[in-house]
Amino acid sequence: MKKKITTFEAFKNEVLSPDERQILARRTEQICRLIDLKQKSDESKITFVEEEKTDNIDQSK
């Protein structure tokens, strides 16, 4: 039975050819850019709501 390896392990252990490494690096970069764009668009939609804080300390003394 073949052992499954992660993409990172393949990259680290040089199981991938140089072309495959380049493609993977480019795709990873694109994904990171998309995540950054999504986070920036999400940040503009964020509204902060102040939560009411309650202490669980008995103050009837």
Short mmCIF file of C-alpha atoms in Angstrom, two decimals:
data_model
loop_
_atom_site.label_atom_id
_atom_site.label_comp_id
_atom_site.label_asym_id
_atom_site.label_seq_id
_atom_site.Cartn_x
_atom_site.Cartn_y
_atom_site.Cartn_z
CA MET A 1 0.00 0.00 0.00
CA LYS A 2 1.34 3.39 -1.01
CA LYS A 3 1.82 5.91 1.77
CA LYS A 4 0.03 9.19 1.10
CA ILE A 5 2.15 12.28 1.53
CA THR A 6 1.13 15.90 1.82
CA THR A 7 2.05 18.49 -0.78
CA PHE A 8 4.37 20.12 1.75
CA GLU A 9 6.20 16.83 2.36
CA ALA A 10 6.52 16.27 -1.38
CA PHE A 11 7.88 19.79 -1.82
CA LYS A 12 10.28 19.43 1.12
CA ASN A 13 11.50 15.97 0.09
CA GLU A 14 11.87 17.00 -3.58
CA VAL A 15 9.42 14.35 -4.78
CA LEU A 16 8.09 16.98 -7.18
CA SER A 17 9.89 17.87 -10.39
CA PRO A 18 11.23 21.44 -10.72
CA ASP A 19 8.30 22.30 -13.02
CA GLU A 20 5.78 20.95 -10.52
CA ARG A 21 7.46 22.92 -7.73
CA GLN A 22 7.19 26.10 -9.79
CA ILE A 23 3.50 25.50 -10.55
CA LEU A 24 2.79 24.76 -6.88
CA ALA A 25 4.64 27.90 -5.77
CA ARG A 26 2.67 30.04 -8.26
CA ARG A 27 -0.66 28.56 -7.16
CA THR A 28 0.22 29.03 -3.50
CA GLU A 29 1.06 32.68 -4.20
CA GLN A 30 -2.27 33.17 -6.00
CA ILE A 31 -4.19 31.58 -3.12
CA CYS A 32 -2.41 33.83 -0.60
CA ARG A 33 -3.29 36.91 -2.66
CA LEU A 34 -6.93 35.83 -2.84
CA ILE A 35 -7.03 35.28 0.92
CA ASP A 36 -5.50 38.74 1.51
CA LEU A 37 -8.09 40.34 -0.80
CA LYS A 38 -10.92 38.49 0.93
CA GLN A 39 -9.67 39.56 4.38
CA LYS A 40 -9.39 43.19 3.26
CA SER A 41 -12.94 43.16 1.88
CA ASP A 42 -14.18 41.46 5.07
CA GLU A 43 -12.42 44.04 7.27
CA SER A 44 -14.37 46.84 5.65
CA LYS A 45 -17.62 45.05 6.57
CA ILE A 46 -16.72 44.40 10.20
CA THR A 47 -18.69 46.27 12.82
CA PHE A 48 -17.59 46.07 16.39
CA VAL A 49 -20.19 45.28 19.00
CA GLU A 50 -19.35 45.98 22.62
CA GLU A 51 -20.27 42.95 24.70
CA GLU A 52 -21.82 43.47 28.09
CA LYS A 53 -19.42 42.09 30.64
CA THR A 54 -20.82 40.52 33.76
CA ASP A 55 -18.81 39.48 36.74
CA ASN A 56 -19.65 36.18 38.36
CA ILE A 57 -18.47 37.46 41.73
CA ASP A 58 -21.09 37.53 44.47
CA GLN A 59 -21.41 41.20 45.43
CA SER A 60 -24.11 40.77 48.09
CA LYS A 61 -21.65 40.85 50.98
#
